Coordinates of C-alpha atoms and ligand atoms in Angstrom, one line a residue:
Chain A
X11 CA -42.2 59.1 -20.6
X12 CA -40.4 60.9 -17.8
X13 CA -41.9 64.0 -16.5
X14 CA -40.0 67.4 -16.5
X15 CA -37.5 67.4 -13.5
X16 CA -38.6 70.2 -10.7
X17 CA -36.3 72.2 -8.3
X18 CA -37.4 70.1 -5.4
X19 CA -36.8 67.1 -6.9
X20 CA -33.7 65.5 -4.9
X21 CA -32.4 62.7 -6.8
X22 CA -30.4 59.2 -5.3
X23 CA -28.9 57.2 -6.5
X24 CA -29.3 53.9 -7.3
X25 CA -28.5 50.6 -6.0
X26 CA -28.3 49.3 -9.7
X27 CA -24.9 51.5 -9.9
X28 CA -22.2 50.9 -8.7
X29 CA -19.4 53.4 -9.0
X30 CA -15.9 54.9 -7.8
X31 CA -13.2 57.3 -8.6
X32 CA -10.1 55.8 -10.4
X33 CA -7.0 57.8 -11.0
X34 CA -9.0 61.1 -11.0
X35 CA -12.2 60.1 -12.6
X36 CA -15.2 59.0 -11.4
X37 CA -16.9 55.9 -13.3
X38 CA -20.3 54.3 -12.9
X39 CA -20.9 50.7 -13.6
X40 CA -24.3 49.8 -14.5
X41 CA -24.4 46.2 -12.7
X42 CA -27.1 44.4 -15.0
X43 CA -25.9 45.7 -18.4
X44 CA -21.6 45.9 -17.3
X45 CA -21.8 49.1 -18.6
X46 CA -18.8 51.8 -17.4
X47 CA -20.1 55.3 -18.0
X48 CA -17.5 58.2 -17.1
X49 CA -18.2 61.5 -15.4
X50 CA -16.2 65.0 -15.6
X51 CA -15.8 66.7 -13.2
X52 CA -18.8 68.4 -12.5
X53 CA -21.1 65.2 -13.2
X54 CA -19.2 63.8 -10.5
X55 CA -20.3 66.5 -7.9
X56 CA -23.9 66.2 -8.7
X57 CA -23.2 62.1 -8.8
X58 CA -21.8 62.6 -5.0
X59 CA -24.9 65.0 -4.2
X60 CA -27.3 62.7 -5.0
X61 CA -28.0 61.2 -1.7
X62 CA -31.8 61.7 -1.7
X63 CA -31.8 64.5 0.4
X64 CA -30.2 67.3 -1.8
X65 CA -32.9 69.2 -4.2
X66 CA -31.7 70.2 -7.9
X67 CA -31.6 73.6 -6.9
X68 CA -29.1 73.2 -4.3
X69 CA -27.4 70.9 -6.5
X70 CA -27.3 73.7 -9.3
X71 CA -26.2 76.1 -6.5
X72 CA -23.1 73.9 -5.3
X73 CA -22.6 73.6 -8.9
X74 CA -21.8 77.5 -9.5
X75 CA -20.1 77.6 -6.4
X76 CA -17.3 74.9 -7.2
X77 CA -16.9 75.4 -11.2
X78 CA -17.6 78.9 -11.3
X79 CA -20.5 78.8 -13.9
X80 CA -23.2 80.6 -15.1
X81 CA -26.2 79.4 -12.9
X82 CA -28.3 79.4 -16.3
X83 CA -25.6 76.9 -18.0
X84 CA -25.4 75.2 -14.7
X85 CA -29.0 74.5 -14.3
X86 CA -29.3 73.5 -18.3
X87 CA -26.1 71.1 -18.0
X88 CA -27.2 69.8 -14.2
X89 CA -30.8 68.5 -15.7
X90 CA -29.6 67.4 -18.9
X91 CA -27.5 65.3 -16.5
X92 CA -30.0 64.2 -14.1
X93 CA -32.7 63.5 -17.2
X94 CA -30.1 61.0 -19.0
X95 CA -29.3 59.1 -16.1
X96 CA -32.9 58.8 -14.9
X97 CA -33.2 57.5 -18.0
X98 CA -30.9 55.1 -17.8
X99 CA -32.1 53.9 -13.5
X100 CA -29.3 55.2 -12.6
X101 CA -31.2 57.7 -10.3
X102 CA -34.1 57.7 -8.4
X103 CA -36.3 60.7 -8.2
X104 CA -38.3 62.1 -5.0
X105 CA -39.9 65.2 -4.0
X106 CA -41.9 63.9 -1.2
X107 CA -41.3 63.6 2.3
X108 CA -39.8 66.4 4.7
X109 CA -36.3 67.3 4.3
X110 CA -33.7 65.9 6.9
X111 CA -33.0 68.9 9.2
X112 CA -30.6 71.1 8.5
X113 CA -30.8 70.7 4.6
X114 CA -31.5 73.2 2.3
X115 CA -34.6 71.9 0.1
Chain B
X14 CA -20.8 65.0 -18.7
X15 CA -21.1 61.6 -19.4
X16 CA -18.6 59.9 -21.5
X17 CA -18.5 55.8 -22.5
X18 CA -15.5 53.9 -21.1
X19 CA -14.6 50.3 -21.4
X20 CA -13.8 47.6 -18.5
X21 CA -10.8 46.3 -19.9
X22 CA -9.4 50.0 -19.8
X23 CA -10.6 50.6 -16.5
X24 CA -8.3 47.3 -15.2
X25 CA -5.4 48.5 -17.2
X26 CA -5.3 52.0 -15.2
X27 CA -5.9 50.6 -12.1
X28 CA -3.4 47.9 -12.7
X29 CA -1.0 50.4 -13.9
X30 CA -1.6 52.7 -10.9
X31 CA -2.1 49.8 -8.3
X32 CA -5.4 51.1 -7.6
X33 CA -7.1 47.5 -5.9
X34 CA -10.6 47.9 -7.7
X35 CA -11.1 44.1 -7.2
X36 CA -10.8 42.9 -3.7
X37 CA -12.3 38.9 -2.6
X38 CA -12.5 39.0 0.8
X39 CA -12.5 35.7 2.8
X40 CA -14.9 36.5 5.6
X41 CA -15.0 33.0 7.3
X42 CA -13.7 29.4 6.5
X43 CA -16.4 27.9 7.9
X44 CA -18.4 25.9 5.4
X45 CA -21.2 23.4 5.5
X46 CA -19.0 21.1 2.5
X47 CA -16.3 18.7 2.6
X48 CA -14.7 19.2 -1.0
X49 CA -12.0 17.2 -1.5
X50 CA -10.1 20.0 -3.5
X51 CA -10.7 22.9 -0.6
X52 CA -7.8 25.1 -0.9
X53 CA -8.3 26.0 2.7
X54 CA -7.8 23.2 4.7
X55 CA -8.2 19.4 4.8
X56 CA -11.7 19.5 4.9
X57 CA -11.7 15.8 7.2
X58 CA -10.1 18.0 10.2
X59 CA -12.9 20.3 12.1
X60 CA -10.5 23.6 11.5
X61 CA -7.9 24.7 9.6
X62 CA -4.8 23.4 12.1
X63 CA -2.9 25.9 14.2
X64 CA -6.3 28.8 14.2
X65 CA -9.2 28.5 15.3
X66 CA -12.5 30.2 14.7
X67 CA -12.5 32.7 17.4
X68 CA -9.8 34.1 15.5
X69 CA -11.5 35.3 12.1
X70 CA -12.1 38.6 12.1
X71 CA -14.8 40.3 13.8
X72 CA -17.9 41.9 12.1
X73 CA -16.9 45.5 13.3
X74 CA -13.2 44.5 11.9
X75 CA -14.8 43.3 8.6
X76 CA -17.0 46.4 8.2
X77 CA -13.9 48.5 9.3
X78 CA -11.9 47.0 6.4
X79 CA -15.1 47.2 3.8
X80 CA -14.4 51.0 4.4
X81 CA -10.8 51.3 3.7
X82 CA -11.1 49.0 0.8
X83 CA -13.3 51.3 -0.6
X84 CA -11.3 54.4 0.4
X85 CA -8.6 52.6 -1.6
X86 CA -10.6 52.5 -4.7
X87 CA -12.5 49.3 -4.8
X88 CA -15.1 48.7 -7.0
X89 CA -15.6 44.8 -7.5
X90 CA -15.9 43.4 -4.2
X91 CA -16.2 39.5 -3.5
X92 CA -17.0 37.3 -0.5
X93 CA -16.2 34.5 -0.2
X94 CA -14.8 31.5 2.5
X95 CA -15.0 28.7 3.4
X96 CA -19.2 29.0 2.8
X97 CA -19.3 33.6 3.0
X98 CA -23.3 32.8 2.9
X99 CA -22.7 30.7 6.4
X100 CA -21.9 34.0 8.1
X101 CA -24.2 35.5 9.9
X102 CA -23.2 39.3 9.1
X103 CA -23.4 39.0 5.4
X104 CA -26.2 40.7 4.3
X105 CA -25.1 43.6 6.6
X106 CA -21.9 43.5 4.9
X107 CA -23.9 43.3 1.8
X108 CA -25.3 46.5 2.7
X109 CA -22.7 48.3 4.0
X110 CA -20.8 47.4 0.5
X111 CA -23.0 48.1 -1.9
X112 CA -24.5 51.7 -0.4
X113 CA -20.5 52.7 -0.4
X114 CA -21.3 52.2 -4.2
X115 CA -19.2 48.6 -4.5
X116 CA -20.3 46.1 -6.6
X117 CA -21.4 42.7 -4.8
X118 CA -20.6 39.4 -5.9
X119 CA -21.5 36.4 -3.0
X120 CA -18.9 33.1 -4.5
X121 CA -20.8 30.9 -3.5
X122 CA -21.1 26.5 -3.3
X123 CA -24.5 26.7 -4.0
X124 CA -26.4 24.7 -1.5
X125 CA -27.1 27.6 1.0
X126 CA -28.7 29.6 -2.0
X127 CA -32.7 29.0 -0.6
X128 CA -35.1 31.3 -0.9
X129 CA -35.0 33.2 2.2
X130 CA -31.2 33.6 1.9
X131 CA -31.4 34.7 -2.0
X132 CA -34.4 37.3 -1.5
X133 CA -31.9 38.8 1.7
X134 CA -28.9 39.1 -0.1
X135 CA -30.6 40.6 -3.1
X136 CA -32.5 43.1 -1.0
X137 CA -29.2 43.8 0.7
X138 CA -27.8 44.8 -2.7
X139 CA -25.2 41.7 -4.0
X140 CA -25.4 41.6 -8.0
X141 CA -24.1 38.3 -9.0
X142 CA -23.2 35.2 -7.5
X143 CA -20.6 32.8 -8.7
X144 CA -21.9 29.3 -8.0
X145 CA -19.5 26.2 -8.0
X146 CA -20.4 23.2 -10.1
X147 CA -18.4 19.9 -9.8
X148 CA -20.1 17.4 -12.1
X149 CA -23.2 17.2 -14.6
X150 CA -25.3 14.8 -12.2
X151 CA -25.6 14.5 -8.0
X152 CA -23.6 11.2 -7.9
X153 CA -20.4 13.3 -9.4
X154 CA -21.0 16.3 -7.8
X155 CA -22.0 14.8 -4.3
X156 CA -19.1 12.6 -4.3
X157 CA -16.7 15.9 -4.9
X158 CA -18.2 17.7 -1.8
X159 CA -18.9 14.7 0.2
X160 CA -22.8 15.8 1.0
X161 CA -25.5 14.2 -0.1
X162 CA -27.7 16.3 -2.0
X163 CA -26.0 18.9 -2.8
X164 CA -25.6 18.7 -6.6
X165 CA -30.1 19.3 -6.8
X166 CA -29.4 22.1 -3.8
X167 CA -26.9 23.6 -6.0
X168 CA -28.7 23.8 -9.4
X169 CA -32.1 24.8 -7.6
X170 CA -30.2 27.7 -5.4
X171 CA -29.0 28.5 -8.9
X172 CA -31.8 29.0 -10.7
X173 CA -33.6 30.5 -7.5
X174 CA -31.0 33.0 -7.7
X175 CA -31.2 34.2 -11.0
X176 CA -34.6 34.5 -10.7
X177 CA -34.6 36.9 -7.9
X178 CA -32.5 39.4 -10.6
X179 CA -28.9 38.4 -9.7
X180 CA -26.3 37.8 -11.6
X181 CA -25.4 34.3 -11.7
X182 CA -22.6 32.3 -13.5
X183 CA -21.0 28.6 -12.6
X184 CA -17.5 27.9 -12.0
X185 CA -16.5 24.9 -13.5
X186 CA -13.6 23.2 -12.1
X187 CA -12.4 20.2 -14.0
X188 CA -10.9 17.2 -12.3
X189 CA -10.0 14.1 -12.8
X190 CA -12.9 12.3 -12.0
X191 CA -15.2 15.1 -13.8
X192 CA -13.3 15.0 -16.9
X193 CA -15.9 13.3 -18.8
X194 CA -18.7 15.3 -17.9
X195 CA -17.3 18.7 -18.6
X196 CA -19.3 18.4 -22.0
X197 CA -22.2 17.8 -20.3
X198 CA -21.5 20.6 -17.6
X199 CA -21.5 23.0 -20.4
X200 CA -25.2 21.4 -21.8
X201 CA -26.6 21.7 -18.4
X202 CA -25.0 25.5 -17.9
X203 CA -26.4 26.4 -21.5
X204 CA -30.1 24.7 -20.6
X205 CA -30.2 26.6 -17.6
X206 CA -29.2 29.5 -19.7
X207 CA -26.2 30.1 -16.8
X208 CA -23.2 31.6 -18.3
X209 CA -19.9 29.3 -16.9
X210 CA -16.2 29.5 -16.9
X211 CA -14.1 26.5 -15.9
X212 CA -10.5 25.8 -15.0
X213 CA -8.1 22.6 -14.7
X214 CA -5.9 24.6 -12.0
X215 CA -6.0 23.4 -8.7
X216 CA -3.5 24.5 -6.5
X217 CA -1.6 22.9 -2.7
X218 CA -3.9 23.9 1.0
X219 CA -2.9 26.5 2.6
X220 CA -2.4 24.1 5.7
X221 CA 0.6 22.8 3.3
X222 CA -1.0 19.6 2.5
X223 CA -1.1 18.7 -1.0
X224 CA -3.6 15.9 -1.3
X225 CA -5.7 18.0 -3.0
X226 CA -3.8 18.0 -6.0
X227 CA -3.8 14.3 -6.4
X228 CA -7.0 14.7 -8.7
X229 CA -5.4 16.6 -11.2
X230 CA -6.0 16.1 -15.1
X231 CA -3.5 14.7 -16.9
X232 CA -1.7 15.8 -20.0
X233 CA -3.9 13.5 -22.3
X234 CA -7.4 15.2 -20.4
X235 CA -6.3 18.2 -21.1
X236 CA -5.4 17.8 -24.9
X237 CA -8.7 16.3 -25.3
X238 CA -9.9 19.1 -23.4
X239 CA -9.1 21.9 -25.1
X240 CA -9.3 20.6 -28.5
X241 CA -13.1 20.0 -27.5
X242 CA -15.2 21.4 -25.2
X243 CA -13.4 24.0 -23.7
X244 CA -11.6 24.8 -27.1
X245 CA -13.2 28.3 -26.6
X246 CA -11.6 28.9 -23.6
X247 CA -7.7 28.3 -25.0
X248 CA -5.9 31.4 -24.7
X249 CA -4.9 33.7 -27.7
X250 CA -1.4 33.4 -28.7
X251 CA 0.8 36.3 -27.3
X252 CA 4.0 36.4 -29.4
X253 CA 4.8 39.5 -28.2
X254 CA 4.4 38.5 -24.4
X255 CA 6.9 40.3 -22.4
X256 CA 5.6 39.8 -19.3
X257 CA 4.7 36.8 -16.8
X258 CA 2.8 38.9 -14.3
X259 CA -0.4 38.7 -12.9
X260 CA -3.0 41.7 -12.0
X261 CA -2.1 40.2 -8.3
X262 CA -1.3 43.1 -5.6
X263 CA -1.5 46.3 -8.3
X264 CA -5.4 45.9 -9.1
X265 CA -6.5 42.8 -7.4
X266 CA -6.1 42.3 -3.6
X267 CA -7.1 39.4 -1.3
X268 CA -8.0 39.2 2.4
X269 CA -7.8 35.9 4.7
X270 CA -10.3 35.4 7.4
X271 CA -7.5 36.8 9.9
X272 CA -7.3 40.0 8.0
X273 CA -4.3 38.6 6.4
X274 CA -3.7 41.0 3.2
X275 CA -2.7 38.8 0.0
X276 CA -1.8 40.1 -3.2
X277 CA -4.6 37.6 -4.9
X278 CA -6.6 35.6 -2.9
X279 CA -5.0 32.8 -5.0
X280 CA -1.9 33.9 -3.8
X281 CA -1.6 33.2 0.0
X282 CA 1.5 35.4 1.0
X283 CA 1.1 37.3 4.0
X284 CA 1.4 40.5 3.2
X285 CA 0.3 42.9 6.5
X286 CA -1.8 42.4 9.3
X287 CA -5.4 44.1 8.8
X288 CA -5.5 43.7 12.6
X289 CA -2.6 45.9 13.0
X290 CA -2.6 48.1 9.9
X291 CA -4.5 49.8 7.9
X292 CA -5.5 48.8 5.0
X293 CA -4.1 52.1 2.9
X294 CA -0.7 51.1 5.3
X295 CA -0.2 47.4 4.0
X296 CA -1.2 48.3 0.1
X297 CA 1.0 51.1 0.1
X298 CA 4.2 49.8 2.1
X299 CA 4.2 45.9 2.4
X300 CA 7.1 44.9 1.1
X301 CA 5.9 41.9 0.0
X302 CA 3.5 44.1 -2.1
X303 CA 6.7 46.0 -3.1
X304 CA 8.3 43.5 -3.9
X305 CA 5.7 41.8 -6.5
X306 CA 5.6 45.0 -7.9
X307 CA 8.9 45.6 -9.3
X308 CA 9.5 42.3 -10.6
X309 CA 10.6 41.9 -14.3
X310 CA 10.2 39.2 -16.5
X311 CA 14.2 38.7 -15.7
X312 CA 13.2 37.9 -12.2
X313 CA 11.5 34.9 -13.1
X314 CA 13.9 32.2 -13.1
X315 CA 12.1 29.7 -15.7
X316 CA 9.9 32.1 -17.2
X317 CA 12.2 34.7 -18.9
X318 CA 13.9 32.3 -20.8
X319 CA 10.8 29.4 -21.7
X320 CA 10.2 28.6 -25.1
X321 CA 6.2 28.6 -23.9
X322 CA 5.7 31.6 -22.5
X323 CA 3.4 33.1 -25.6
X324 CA 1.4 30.0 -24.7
X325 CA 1.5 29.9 -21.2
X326 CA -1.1 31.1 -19.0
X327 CA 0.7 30.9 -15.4
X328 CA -1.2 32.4 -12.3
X329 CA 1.4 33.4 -10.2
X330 CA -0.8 32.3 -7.1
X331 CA -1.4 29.0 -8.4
X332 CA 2.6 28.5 -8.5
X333 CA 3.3 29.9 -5.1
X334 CA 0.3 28.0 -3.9
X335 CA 2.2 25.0 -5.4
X336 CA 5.9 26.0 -5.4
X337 CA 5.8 28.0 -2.5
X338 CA 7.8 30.6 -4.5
X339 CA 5.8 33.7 -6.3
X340 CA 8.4 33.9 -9.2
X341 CA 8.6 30.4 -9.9
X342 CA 8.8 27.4 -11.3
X343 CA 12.5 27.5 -9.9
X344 CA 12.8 25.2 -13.3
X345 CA 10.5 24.1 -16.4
X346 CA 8.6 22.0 -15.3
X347 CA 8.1 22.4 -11.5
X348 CA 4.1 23.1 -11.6
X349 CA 1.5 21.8 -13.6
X350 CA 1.3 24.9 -15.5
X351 CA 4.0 24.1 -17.4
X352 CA 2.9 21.1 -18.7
X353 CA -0.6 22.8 -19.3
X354 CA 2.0 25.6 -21.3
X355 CA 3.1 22.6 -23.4
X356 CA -0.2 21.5 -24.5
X357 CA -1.7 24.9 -25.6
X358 CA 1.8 25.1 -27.4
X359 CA 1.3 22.2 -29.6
X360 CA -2.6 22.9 -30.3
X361 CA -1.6 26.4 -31.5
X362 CA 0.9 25.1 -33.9
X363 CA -1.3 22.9 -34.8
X364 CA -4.2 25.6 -35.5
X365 CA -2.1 29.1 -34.2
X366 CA -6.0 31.1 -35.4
X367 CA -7.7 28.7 -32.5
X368 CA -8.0 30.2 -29.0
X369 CA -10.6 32.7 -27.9
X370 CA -10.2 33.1 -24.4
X371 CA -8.8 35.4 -22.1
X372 CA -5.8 36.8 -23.1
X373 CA -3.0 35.4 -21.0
X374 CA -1.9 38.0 -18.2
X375 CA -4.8 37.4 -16.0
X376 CA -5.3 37.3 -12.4
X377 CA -4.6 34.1 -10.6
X378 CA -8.2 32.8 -10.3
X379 CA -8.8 30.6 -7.3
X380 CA -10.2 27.4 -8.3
X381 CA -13.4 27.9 -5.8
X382 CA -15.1 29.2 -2.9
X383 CA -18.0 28.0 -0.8
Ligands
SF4_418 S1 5.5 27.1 -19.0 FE1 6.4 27.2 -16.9 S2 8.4 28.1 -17.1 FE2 7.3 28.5 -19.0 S3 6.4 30.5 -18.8 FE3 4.9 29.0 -18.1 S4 5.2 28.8 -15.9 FE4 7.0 29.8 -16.8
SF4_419 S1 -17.4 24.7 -0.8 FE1 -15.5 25.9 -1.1 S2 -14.9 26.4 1.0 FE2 -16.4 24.8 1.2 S3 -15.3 22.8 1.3 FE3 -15.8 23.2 -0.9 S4 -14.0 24.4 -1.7 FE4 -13.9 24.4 0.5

């Protein structure tokens, strides 16, 4: 079972996806099972954030910024997000290691 | 956030919006085989005549290009050659490709696919690898690609290869002097548990020479053919066809060894200089792109009037391989796809429910790559 996701978690994604944005949406193609997922918009900022180096909570905060969301619904709709495709492979999750300078954890 | 979508709808956007989300990119044609079939060149001369290595693309001009393919919307990228695993950049384009988020298929002949080269590639990130298979035993298969030993190297890189997690499946490509194993093909694809597709269409060289067409099946093979072993492979009937056109410069895009831009890589026409333009310049405003783009069933002198055409499963690049004109035949009759047409024709009359292929506007395949 997957443990709770933290603030300082900063997921990336993973090479098992492959993905791109087609006529406005952004898709992800899961290479072993040539499944196509679809992202809104907002799953495709926190898809594009998820480099490894980005932490939830600044996820959640770029979220607000951009859609103009309540951070409470934000950080509920962000996780569910994050959970399901951890779930799935599609992301990796890490919390260790020092943050590349100049990031906000 | 997350919402299901399907493949085929994906193609049908991107072909409707000429978005190129599959690109098969020619990175060298050297190759370490002789096929007698090699679309590229004569494989008896040392190059292809009139270029010459040094002028294939660089690997900074290759990387370049990975980066506007993918700012153009590609998601399916292919290498291929001549041999693309002869190339001694390719797991850095690997790389490069897949951490852009592309997905990485390596066509490949086979007989380069040893251990050391497999476990870099997959670490590199390439998902599948299309593998070429020319006959059911070495003898066959060896005598296709001139080398011996190639047939065991080619079923033992295959099997390596889908051991180390990647995706493989086997080209089949039917000939004259394979038509009797193609059954047996199959058997040995299904006891290796390897998926397969397999095609009858060979097209002319792009040095102009046509000798590789002289192995062609003949209208009897291919009755026998599809009434057999590949009868899962006959195309559906398309009564309602309106169209003759392939996926070839909206969502599918090729690029030569020069940085040549092709509407398929099936489809050789030069379309824009990579070397000169950008990528994002030649998709958007080749006219040859332009062109291909606008034509109408109307524009297709043969076609728009052929009593086959719900039967008919014509690769544009395979008749201007053949033809040397994209919109042809000029007449019925002119390529081999015709008379291919003419076979499915009478097998559907015979049995119109039979056929569970691919339905008939598809991409022009090219017949292999190393
Ligand atoms: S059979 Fe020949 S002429 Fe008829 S639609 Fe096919 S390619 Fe065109
Ligand atoms: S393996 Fe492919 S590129 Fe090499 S000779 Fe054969 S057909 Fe040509």
């Amino acid at each position: 079972m997957m443990r709770p996701l933290r603030g300082d978690d900063r997921p990336l994604r993973s090479p098992s996806v492959a993905w791109q944005t087609i006529d406005g949406e952004t898709v992800l193609l899961r290479l072993k099972e040539r499944e196509l997922l679809g992202l809104n918009a907002v799953g495709r900022q926190v898809w594009e954030l998820a480099d490894g180096k980005c932490s939830i909570d600044r996820i959640v905060e770029r979220v607000v910024a951009e859609h103009r969301v309540p951070a409470g619904v934000a950080r509920a709709d962000v996780l569910r997000f994050i959970e399901e495709l951890t779930a799935i492979g599609a992301f990796d999750l890490g919390t260790d290691g020092p943050v590349p300078a100049g990031e906000k954890p | 956030m997350i919402t299901a979508t399907r493949l085929d709808q994906l193609h049908r956007r991107a072909y409707e919006k000429c978005i190129p989300i599959n690109v098969t990119f020619e990175i060298t044609l050297r190759c370490n085989l002789r096929c007698v079939h090699c679309y590229n060149f004569d494989r008896d001369l040392p190059y292809l005549p009139g270029r010459s290595r040094e002028e294939e693309l660089t690997d900074a001009e290759i990387l370049r290009v990975l980066v506007e393919v993918r700012a153009e919307g590609c998601l399916f990228l292919s290498f291929t050659g001549g041999a693309a695993l002869l190339h001694p950049g390719l797991e850095g384009f690997i790389r490069h490709a897949s951490q852009a988020g592309m997905a990485v298929t390596v066509k490949s002949n086979g007989s380069l696919l040893v251990p050391a080269t497999i476990d870099r590639i997959a670490a590199a990130g390439a998902s599948a690898v299309d593998v070429s298979l020319y006959g059911s035993e070495a003898e066959t298969h060896d005598s296709f690609v001139k080398v011996p030993g190639a047939f065991q190297r080619t079923i033992d890189g295959a099997l390596r290869a889908r051991a180390a997690g990647l995706r493989v499946r086997f080209s089949l490509l039917i000939l004259r002097r394979n038509v009797d194993q193609i059954a047996s093909m199959i058997e040995l694809a299904a006891r290796m548990g390897i998926p397969w597709s397999a095609d009858p269409q060979i097209t002319a060289r792009y040095d102009g020479t046509r000798s590789s067409l002289d192995d062609r099946v003949d209208r009897e093979s291919l009755d026998r053919l599809f009434r057999g072993p590949l009868r899962q492979l006959l195309p559906h009937l398309d009564e309602a066809r309106t169209s003759v056109q392939c996926s070839c410069a909206r969502s599918v895009c090729g690029i030569s060894a020069f940085g040549e831009v092709y509407p398929c890589i099936g489809a050789p026409m030069p379309s824009g200089s990579l070397r000169r333009h950008s990528f994002h310049d030649v998709w958007c405003d080749s006219p040859a792109l332009q062109w291909i783009r606008n034509l109408r069933l109307e524009d297709f002198p043969a076609c728009r009037t052929c009593e086959h055409m719900a039967h008919c499963r014509r690769s544009s690049g395979v008749v201007y391989s053949n033809t040397g004109m994209y919109n042809g035949p000029e007449k019925f009759g002119e390529d081999w796809t015709c008379m291919e047409a003419e076979v499915f024709h009478r097998i559907h009359d015979e049995a119109p429910a039979i056929g569970g292929g691919p339905p008939l506007q598809g991409t022009a395949s090219k017949e292999t790559c190393g």
